[in-house]
Amino acid sequence: MKLSDRVLTISPSLTLKITAQAKELKASGKNVIGFGAGEPNFSTPGFICDAAKEAIDKGFTKYTPASGTRELKTSIAENLYKKSGLSYEADCIVVSNGAKHSLFNICQAILNPGDECILPSPYWLTYPELIKMAGGVPIYIEGKEQNEFKPTIEDFKKAITSHTKAIMLNSPSNPCGCVYTKKELEEIAKIAVENDLYVISDEIYSELVYDGNEHVSIASLGEDIKERTIVVNGMSKAYAMTGWRIGYTASNKELAKAMGSYQSHATSNPNSIAQYASVAALKGNDDFIKDMVKVFDNRRNLICSLLDKVPGLSYIRPKGAFYVMVNISGAIGKSINGQVISGSADFGEQLIKNVLVAVIPGAAFGADNYVRLSYALSEADITDGIKRISEFMDMLK
């Protein structure tokens, strides 16, 4: 008996593998510092948790419409207008089981076998898998470190063929923390409109920007680009609600209806209690988000100042999200205990083996000379972790 070709072509998540390895070592009593976290290390605000309890007490535990409750869709639309100046009706919103599920729905709805989707690299490791699961073909365009890991407009133009169907963007970015400027997005929008392309705009880190930078949604740059853009966001990062699994899309009505119908057969509705709590989150006080951004900014400044002192490593200062891509070229070709480091996977393996520090190899993001460090952990752990990495670099021969 043979599994489907579809399943056999999917690469396992290296992030989850490293995270599981770190958790296993911690469970055995090892003092592991994990820089792999893809979630805020904050508790969900109390007023959101109280709303969830209220939902249970009120018996709000039944099925909801497959694409989300009208109240939540309306709240999302209001929040998109408030935060990004985007005007959507409730029928343009589809609520799903996390932003990853939203991205899955999009790829299933717009890609046919052989359709190409342009994907800037470094990329979140799930993007190419979602494209391939829909029968699509990811077309990678490399963002150079000297350009903050953002491909040039010429790179986008050169990647377009007769099979191109979409461009996938993530700003602020996981894994490298880059933020596309309004001018850059205007140029990408022009390309998309001229070539009749969809734009998948993952804006899950939209609240997490620093140094006076501004998050701009490409969908806000005119009706033509808005009509062909699918905005993706969710509750996980801004509201510390990763486990609640609520994500959403905003698009034109035709596409929203198609994705809603697809979801109705695939999963039906997202969790009713989490939907109820999400309404409270979106209607609540934003002070929690502002405070969280301040904490992340302090951690960003700390990790950058510490990395500055580690010989053999370099980085580009992130402007958003909570990750920094560290260039490990200075370690490639060197060895430790007879083991030669030939790439980011070797670097990560030897790092956790020798100094009990877990990082995510850049190979998972299409950038093998880098590793991703999350600063979604305490300042004490950041300080200890970078100290250990420095010691590891000194061990290399």
Short mmCIF file of C-alpha atoms in Angstrom, two decimals:
data_model
loop_
_atom_site.label_atom_id
_atom_site.label_comp_id
_atom_site.label_asym_id
_atom_site.label_seq_id
_atom_site.Cartn_x
_atom_site.Cartn_y
_atom_site.Cartn_z
CA MET A 1 0.00 0.00 0.00
CA LYS A 2 1.24 3.47 -0.90
CA LEU A 3 0.52 6.91 0.50
CA SER A 4 -0.66 9.68 -1.81
CA ASP A 5 1.91 11.56 -3.87
CA ARG A 6 0.52 14.74 -2.35
CA VAL A 7 1.53 13.72 1.17
CA LEU A 8 4.87 12.30 0.11
CA THR A 9 5.99 15.60 -1.42
CA ILE A 10 5.50 17.58 1.78
CA SER A 11 8.59 18.39 3.85
CA PRO A 12 8.30 17.98 7.63
CA SER A 13 8.49 21.14 9.74
CA LEU A 14 12.07 21.71 10.87
CA THR A 15 10.81 24.30 13.36
CA LEU A 16 8.60 21.76 15.10
CA LYS A 17 11.42 19.20 15.04
CA ILE A 18 13.90 21.54 16.76
CA THR A 19 11.26 22.74 19.24
CA ALA A 20 10.37 19.14 20.12
CA GLN A 21 14.05 18.29 20.60
CA ALA A 22 14.51 21.23 22.95
CA LYS A 23 11.40 20.30 24.94
CA GLU A 24 12.61 16.71 25.25
CA LEU A 25 15.97 17.84 26.62
CA LYS A 26 14.25 20.20 29.05
CA ALA A 27 11.98 17.39 30.23
CA SER A 28 15.08 15.32 31.01
CA GLY A 29 16.36 18.07 33.28
CA LYS A 30 18.69 19.87 30.85
CA ASN A 31 18.91 23.68 31.03
CA VAL A 32 18.09 24.39 27.39
CA ILE A 33 17.72 27.92 26.03
CA GLY A 34 15.31 27.84 23.10
CA PHE A 35 15.42 30.62 20.48
CA GLY A 36 12.93 28.77 18.30
CA ALA A 37 9.71 30.17 19.73
CA GLY A 38 7.21 31.40 17.15
CA GLU A 39 4.79 32.76 19.73
CA PRO A 40 4.75 35.56 22.31
CA ASN A 41 5.69 34.34 25.79
CA PHE A 42 2.86 36.36 27.31
CA SER A 43 -0.36 35.06 28.82
CA THR A 44 -3.57 35.85 26.98
CA PRO A 45 -5.00 39.01 28.60
CA GLY A 46 -7.47 38.38 31.39
CA PHE A 47 -10.40 40.19 29.78
CA ILE A 48 -10.15 37.84 26.79
CA CYS A 49 -10.09 34.77 29.02
CA ASP A 50 -13.07 36.15 30.95
CA ALA A 51 -15.00 36.44 27.68
CA ALA A 52 -14.28 32.79 26.93
CA LYS A 53 -15.63 31.80 30.35
CA GLU A 54 -18.69 33.93 29.68
CA ALA A 55 -19.21 32.12 26.38
CA ILE A 56 -19.22 28.76 28.17
CA ASP A 57 -21.55 30.02 30.90
CA LYS A 58 -23.94 31.36 28.25
CA GLY A 59 -23.92 28.06 26.39
CA PHE A 60 -22.17 29.51 23.34
CA THR A 61 -20.82 26.03 22.58
CA LYS A 62 -22.72 25.02 19.46
CA TYR A 63 -21.91 25.18 15.76
CA THR A 64 -21.55 28.61 14.25
CA PRO A 65 -21.67 29.53 10.54
CA ALA A 66 -18.77 27.75 8.85
CA SER A 67 -16.90 30.94 7.99
CA GLY A 68 -17.38 32.56 11.40
CA THR A 69 -20.01 34.46 13.36
CA ARG A 70 -21.42 37.67 11.97
CA GLU A 71 -20.34 39.51 15.14
CA LEU A 72 -16.71 38.42 14.79
CA LYS A 73 -16.61 39.19 11.06
CA THR A 74 -18.00 42.66 11.73
CA SER A 75 -15.44 43.21 14.50
CA ILE A 76 -12.62 42.12 12.19
CA ALA A 77 -13.83 44.46 9.45
CA GLU A 78 -13.99 47.34 11.92
CA ASN A 79 -10.49 46.57 13.19
CA LEU A 80 -9.05 46.41 9.66
CA TYR A 81 -10.49 49.85 8.96
CA LYS A 82 -9.20 51.22 12.26
CA LYS A 83 -5.67 49.81 11.92
CA SER A 84 -5.02 49.79 8.14
CA GLY A 85 -7.71 51.98 6.59
CA LEU A 86 -9.18 48.94 4.81
CA SER A 87 -12.91 48.97 4.14
CA TYR A 88 -14.52 45.51 4.00
CA GLU A 89 -18.06 44.26 4.58
CA ALA A 90 -18.57 41.33 6.92
CA ASP A 91 -19.24 39.06 3.91
CA CYS A 92 -15.67 39.67 2.74
CA ILE A 93 -14.24 38.05 5.90
CA VAL A 94 -13.61 34.32 6.40
CA VAL A 95 -12.64 33.17 9.90
CA SER A 96 -10.55 30.01 10.08
CA ASN A 97 -8.65 27.78 12.50
CA GLY A 98 -5.59 30.02 12.64
CA ALA A 99 -3.82 32.08 9.99
CA LYS A 100 -2.08 28.97 8.66
CA HIS A 101 -5.50 27.51 7.88
CA SER A 102 -6.44 30.78 6.20
CA LEU A 103 -3.37 30.52 3.98
CA PHE A 104 -4.25 26.91 3.16
CA ASN A 105 -7.75 27.98 2.10
CA ILE A 106 -6.34 30.71 -0.14
CA CYS A 107 -3.96 28.38 -1.96
CA GLN A 108 -6.72 25.82 -2.46
CA ALA A 109 -9.07 28.50 -3.76
CA ILE A 110 -6.80 30.25 -6.29
CA LEU A 111 -4.14 27.75 -7.43
CA ASN A 112 -4.57 25.06 -10.06
CA PRO A 113 -1.93 22.39 -10.79
CA GLY A 114 1.05 24.05 -12.45
CA ASP A 115 0.16 27.59 -11.37
CA GLU A 116 3.19 29.51 -10.13
CA CYS A 117 3.31 31.58 -6.96
CA ILE A 118 6.21 34.02 -6.52
CA LEU A 119 7.72 33.65 -3.06
CA PRO A 120 10.42 35.96 -1.66
CA SER A 121 13.22 34.13 0.14
CA PRO A 122 13.93 33.83 3.08
CA TYR A 123 10.35 32.65 3.61
CA TRP A 124 8.31 31.11 6.39
CA LEU A 125 8.88 27.40 5.90
CA THR A 126 5.16 26.56 5.55
CA TYR A 127 4.55 28.82 2.52
CA PRO A 128 6.07 26.55 -0.15
CA GLU A 129 4.36 23.50 1.33
CA LEU A 130 0.94 25.19 1.17
CA ILE A 131 1.57 26.12 -2.45
CA LYS A 132 2.61 22.57 -3.32
CA MET A 133 -0.35 21.06 -1.47
CA ALA A 134 -2.60 22.96 -3.89
CA GLY A 135 -0.66 21.66 -6.89
CA GLY A 136 1.07 25.00 -7.34
CA VAL A 137 4.74 25.70 -7.94
CA PRO A 138 6.68 28.05 -5.63
CA ILE A 139 9.00 30.37 -7.56
CA TYR A 140 11.67 31.66 -5.20
CA ILE A 141 13.22 35.10 -5.56
CA GLU A 142 16.10 35.77 -3.20
CA GLY A 143 16.17 38.79 -0.94
CA LYS A 144 19.75 39.84 -0.34
CA GLU A 145 20.98 40.65 3.15
CA GLN A 146 22.18 44.07 2.02
CA ASN A 147 18.60 44.89 1.00
CA GLU A 148 17.15 43.73 4.33
CA PHE A 149 16.29 40.37 2.71
CA LYS A 150 13.77 42.00 0.35
CA PRO A 151 13.96 41.14 -3.37
CA THR A 152 14.20 44.08 -5.75
CA ILE A 153 11.34 45.09 -7.99
CA GLU A 154 13.37 43.77 -10.95
CA ASP A 155 13.51 40.39 -9.20
CA PHE A 156 9.71 40.32 -9.04
CA LYS A 157 9.40 41.29 -12.71
CA LYS A 158 11.89 38.66 -13.90
CA ALA A 159 10.05 35.91 -12.02
CA ILE A 160 6.77 36.43 -13.90
CA THR A 161 5.88 33.87 -16.57
CA SER A 162 2.72 32.86 -18.40
CA HIS A 163 2.04 30.46 -15.50
CA THR A 164 2.31 33.04 -12.70
CA LYS A 165 -0.89 33.26 -10.66
CA ALA A 166 0.07 34.99 -7.43
CA ILE A 167 2.66 36.77 -5.32
CA MET A 168 2.97 35.88 -1.64
CA LEU A 169 4.12 38.62 0.73
CA ASN A 170 4.82 38.65 4.46
CA SER A 171 5.39 42.03 6.07
CA PRO A 172 6.58 42.29 8.80
CA SER A 173 8.44 39.12 7.94
CA ASN A 174 9.05 35.78 9.56
CA PRO A 175 11.95 34.83 9.59
CA CYS A 176 13.94 38.02 8.99
CA GLY A 177 11.89 40.86 10.50
CA CYS A 178 11.96 43.02 7.38
CA VAL A 179 9.16 45.51 6.70
CA TYR A 180 8.19 46.53 3.17
CA THR A 181 7.88 50.29 2.67
CA LYS A 182 4.86 51.95 1.10
CA LYS A 183 6.93 52.74 -2.02
CA GLU A 184 8.05 49.12 -2.39
CA LEU A 185 4.49 47.89 -1.99
CA GLU A 186 3.22 50.41 -4.54
CA GLU A 187 5.70 49.02 -7.09
CA ILE A 188 4.70 45.42 -6.32
CA ALA A 189 1.02 46.40 -6.55
CA LYS A 190 1.63 47.90 -9.99
CA ILE A 191 3.22 44.65 -11.16
CA ALA A 192 0.32 42.59 -9.79
CA VAL A 193 -2.34 44.75 -11.46
CA GLU A 194 -0.52 44.92 -14.80
CA ASN A 195 -0.06 41.12 -14.88
CA ASP A 196 -3.48 40.20 -13.44
CA LEU A 197 -2.00 38.47 -10.38
CA TYR A 198 -3.37 37.74 -6.94
CA VAL A 199 -1.43 39.01 -3.94
CA ILE A 200 -1.49 36.93 -0.76
CA SER A 201 -0.56 39.39 1.99
CA ASP A 202 0.26 37.73 5.31
CA GLU A 203 0.06 40.53 7.89
CA ILE A 204 0.02 38.44 11.07
CA TYR A 205 2.84 40.54 12.59
CA SER A 206 1.28 43.88 11.61
CA GLU A 207 1.17 45.19 15.19
CA LEU A 208 4.84 44.40 15.88
CA VAL A 209 6.91 47.17 14.26
CA TYR A 210 9.71 49.27 15.75
CA ASP A 211 11.87 52.37 15.28
CA GLY A 212 8.96 54.45 14.02
CA ASN A 213 8.36 52.13 11.07
CA GLU A 214 4.79 51.77 9.82
CA HIS A 215 2.95 48.68 8.72
CA VAL A 216 1.28 49.32 5.38
CA SER A 217 -1.17 46.85 3.89
CA ILE A 218 -0.74 46.52 0.13
CA ALA A 219 -4.53 46.29 -0.11
CA SER A 220 -4.78 49.90 1.09
CA LEU A 221 -3.03 51.24 -2.02
CA GLY A 222 -6.05 51.49 -4.33
CA GLU A 223 -9.16 49.62 -5.40
CA ASP A 224 -7.43 47.72 -8.22
CA ILE A 225 -4.88 46.08 -5.91
CA LYS A 226 -7.40 45.63 -3.11
CA GLU A 227 -9.67 43.64 -5.43
CA ARG A 228 -6.91 41.10 -6.14
CA THR A 229 -5.35 41.02 -2.63
CA ILE A 230 -6.20 38.50 0.07
CA VAL A 231 -5.20 39.92 3.46
CA VAL A 232 -4.33 37.34 6.11
CA ASN A 233 -4.20 38.07 9.82
CA GLY A 234 -5.27 36.54 13.10
CA MET A 235 -5.37 36.71 16.86
CA SER A 236 -2.23 34.74 17.67
CA LYS A 237 0.63 37.26 17.70
CA ALA A 238 -0.95 40.58 18.69
CA TYR A 239 -3.21 39.14 21.39
CA ALA A 240 -1.02 36.24 22.63
CA MET A 241 -3.73 33.81 21.51
CA THR A 242 -1.68 31.24 19.59
CA GLY A 243 -3.48 28.24 21.09
CA TRP A 244 -6.92 29.68 20.48
CA ARG A 245 -6.54 29.11 16.71
CA ILE A 246 -8.37 32.05 15.16
CA GLY A 247 -7.15 33.47 11.86
CA TYR A 248 -8.97 35.26 9.08
CA THR A 249 -8.87 36.53 5.53
CA ALA A 250 -10.25 39.69 3.96
CA SER A 251 -10.85 39.60 0.21
CA ASN A 252 -13.41 40.31 -2.47
CA LYS A 253 -16.81 38.72 -1.88
CA GLU A 254 -16.52 36.14 -4.65
CA LEU A 255 -13.29 34.72 -3.26
CA ALA A 256 -14.55 34.90 0.33
CA LYS A 257 -17.63 32.90 -0.64
CA ALA A 258 -15.48 30.28 -2.37
CA MET A 259 -13.16 29.92 0.61
CA GLY A 260 -16.09 29.77 3.00
CA SER A 261 -17.69 26.98 0.96
CA TYR A 262 -14.41 25.06 0.84
CA GLN A 263 -13.96 25.39 4.59
CA SER A 264 -17.53 24.29 5.25
CA HIS A 265 -16.63 20.85 3.90
CA ALA A 266 -13.04 20.71 5.21
CA THR A 267 -13.38 21.76 8.85
CA SER A 268 -16.69 23.58 9.35
CA ASN A 269 -16.57 26.46 11.85
CA PRO A 270 -13.68 27.58 14.03
CA ASN A 271 -14.06 27.07 17.78
CA SER A 272 -17.15 28.94 18.97
CA ILE A 273 -15.68 29.92 22.34
CA ALA A 274 -12.48 31.26 20.76
CA GLN A 275 -14.59 33.28 18.30
CA TYR A 276 -16.56 34.83 21.17
CA ALA A 277 -13.33 35.70 23.00
CA SER A 278 -11.85 37.18 19.81
CA VAL A 279 -14.70 39.68 19.59
CA ALA A 280 -13.82 40.84 23.10
CA ALA A 281 -10.14 41.09 22.12
CA LEU A 282 -10.84 43.21 19.05
CA LYS A 283 -13.26 45.48 20.90
CA GLY A 284 -11.07 45.74 23.99
CA ASN A 285 -8.29 48.05 25.12
CA ASP A 286 -5.17 48.10 22.93
CA ASP A 287 -2.88 48.99 25.83
CA PHE A 288 -1.86 45.33 26.10
CA ILE A 289 -0.53 45.38 22.55
CA LYS A 290 1.36 48.64 23.10
CA ASP A 291 2.96 47.26 26.26
CA MET A 292 3.91 44.03 24.51
CA VAL A 293 5.53 45.93 21.64
CA LYS A 294 7.62 47.90 24.14
CA VAL A 295 8.82 44.67 25.75
CA PHE A 296 9.68 43.14 22.39
CA ASP A 297 11.52 46.32 21.39
CA ASN A 298 13.63 46.14 24.54
CA ARG A 299 14.43 42.50 23.84
CA ARG A 300 15.28 43.33 20.24
CA ASN A 301 17.71 45.99 21.39
CA LEU A 302 19.22 43.57 23.90
CA ILE A 303 19.73 40.66 21.51
CA CYS A 304 21.24 42.95 18.88
CA SER A 305 23.65 44.53 21.36
CA LEU A 306 24.77 41.08 22.53
CA LEU A 307 25.16 39.71 18.99
CA ASP A 308 27.37 42.69 18.18
CA LYS A 309 29.95 41.22 20.56
CA VAL A 310 30.02 37.69 19.11
CA PRO A 311 32.94 37.21 16.69
CA GLY A 312 32.08 35.43 13.44
CA LEU A 313 28.39 36.33 13.44
CA SER A 314 26.51 39.21 11.80
CA TYR A 315 22.90 40.24 11.29
CA ILE A 316 20.57 42.85 9.85
CA ARG A 317 18.62 44.69 12.54
CA PRO A 318 14.96 43.61 12.30
CA LYS A 319 12.28 46.27 11.97
CA GLY A 320 9.30 44.08 12.82
CA ALA A 321 8.03 40.74 14.19
CA PHE A 322 10.25 39.10 16.87
CA TYR A 323 13.00 37.35 14.95
CA VAL A 324 16.55 38.10 13.85
CA MET A 325 18.34 36.26 11.05
CA VAL A 326 21.96 35.66 12.03
CA ASN A 327 24.60 35.15 9.36
CA ILE A 328 26.74 32.13 10.33
CA SER A 329 29.07 32.17 7.31
CA GLY A 330 31.97 32.61 9.74
CA ALA A 331 31.26 29.15 11.15
CA ILE A 332 30.82 27.28 7.86
CA GLY A 333 33.75 24.97 7.15
CA LYS A 334 34.94 24.96 10.74
CA SER A 335 34.64 21.96 13.06
CA ILE A 336 33.90 21.03 16.65
CA ASN A 337 34.87 17.71 18.19
CA GLY A 338 35.77 16.48 14.71
CA GLN A 339 32.37 17.42 13.24
CA VAL A 340 32.58 19.83 10.29
CA ILE A 341 29.85 22.46 10.02
CA SER A 342 28.72 22.49 6.40
CA GLY A 343 25.49 24.42 6.81
CA SER A 344 22.82 25.72 9.15
CA ALA A 345 21.48 22.27 10.08
CA ASP A 346 24.94 21.18 11.26
CA PHE A 347 25.34 24.47 13.12
CA GLY A 348 22.01 23.98 14.91
CA GLU A 349 22.71 20.34 15.71
CA GLN A 350 26.13 21.06 17.20
CA LEU A 351 24.88 24.12 19.05
CA ILE A 352 22.22 22.24 20.98
CA LYS A 353 24.54 19.28 21.51
CA ASN A 354 27.43 21.31 22.93
CA VAL A 355 25.90 24.31 24.70
CA LEU A 356 22.20 23.41 24.95
CA VAL A 357 20.95 26.27 22.78
CA ALA A 358 18.21 25.66 20.19
CA VAL A 359 17.93 27.81 17.06
CA ILE A 360 16.11 27.27 13.77
CA PRO A 361 18.44 26.47 10.83
CA GLY A 362 18.06 28.90 7.94
CA ALA A 363 17.86 25.98 5.51
CA ALA A 364 14.22 25.70 6.57
CA PHE A 365 13.66 29.22 5.23
CA GLY A 366 15.70 28.88 2.04
CA ALA A 367 18.77 30.58 3.56
CA ASP A 368 21.35 27.99 4.57
CA ASN A 369 24.03 30.47 5.73
CA TYR A 370 21.75 31.76 8.47
CA VAL A 371 19.93 30.71 11.61
CA ARG A 372 16.77 32.31 13.00
CA LEU A 373 16.69 33.49 16.59
CA SER A 374 13.40 34.46 18.20
CA TYR A 375 13.48 37.06 20.96
CA ALA A 376 10.08 35.97 22.29
CA LEU A 377 11.76 34.87 25.52
CA SER A 378 12.92 36.54 28.72
CA GLU A 379 15.83 38.97 28.81
CA ALA A 380 17.64 36.60 31.19
CA ASP A 381 17.33 33.73 28.71
CA ILE A 382 18.39 35.96 25.81
CA THR A 383 21.50 37.04 27.72
CA ASP A 384 22.41 33.51 28.78
CA GLY A 385 21.65 32.10 25.33
CA ILE A 386 23.83 34.56 23.39
CA LYS A 387 26.63 34.02 25.94
CA ARG A 388 26.49 30.29 25.18
CA ILE A 389 26.47 30.93 21.43
CA SER A 390 29.57 33.09 21.86
CA GLU A 391 31.25 30.26 23.78
CA PHE A 392 30.29 27.86 21.01
CA MET A 393 31.85 30.09 18.37
CA ASP A 394 35.07 30.08 20.42
CA MET A 395 35.06 26.27 20.39
CA LEU A 396 35.15 26.10 16.59
CA LYS A 397 38.49 25.23 14.98
#
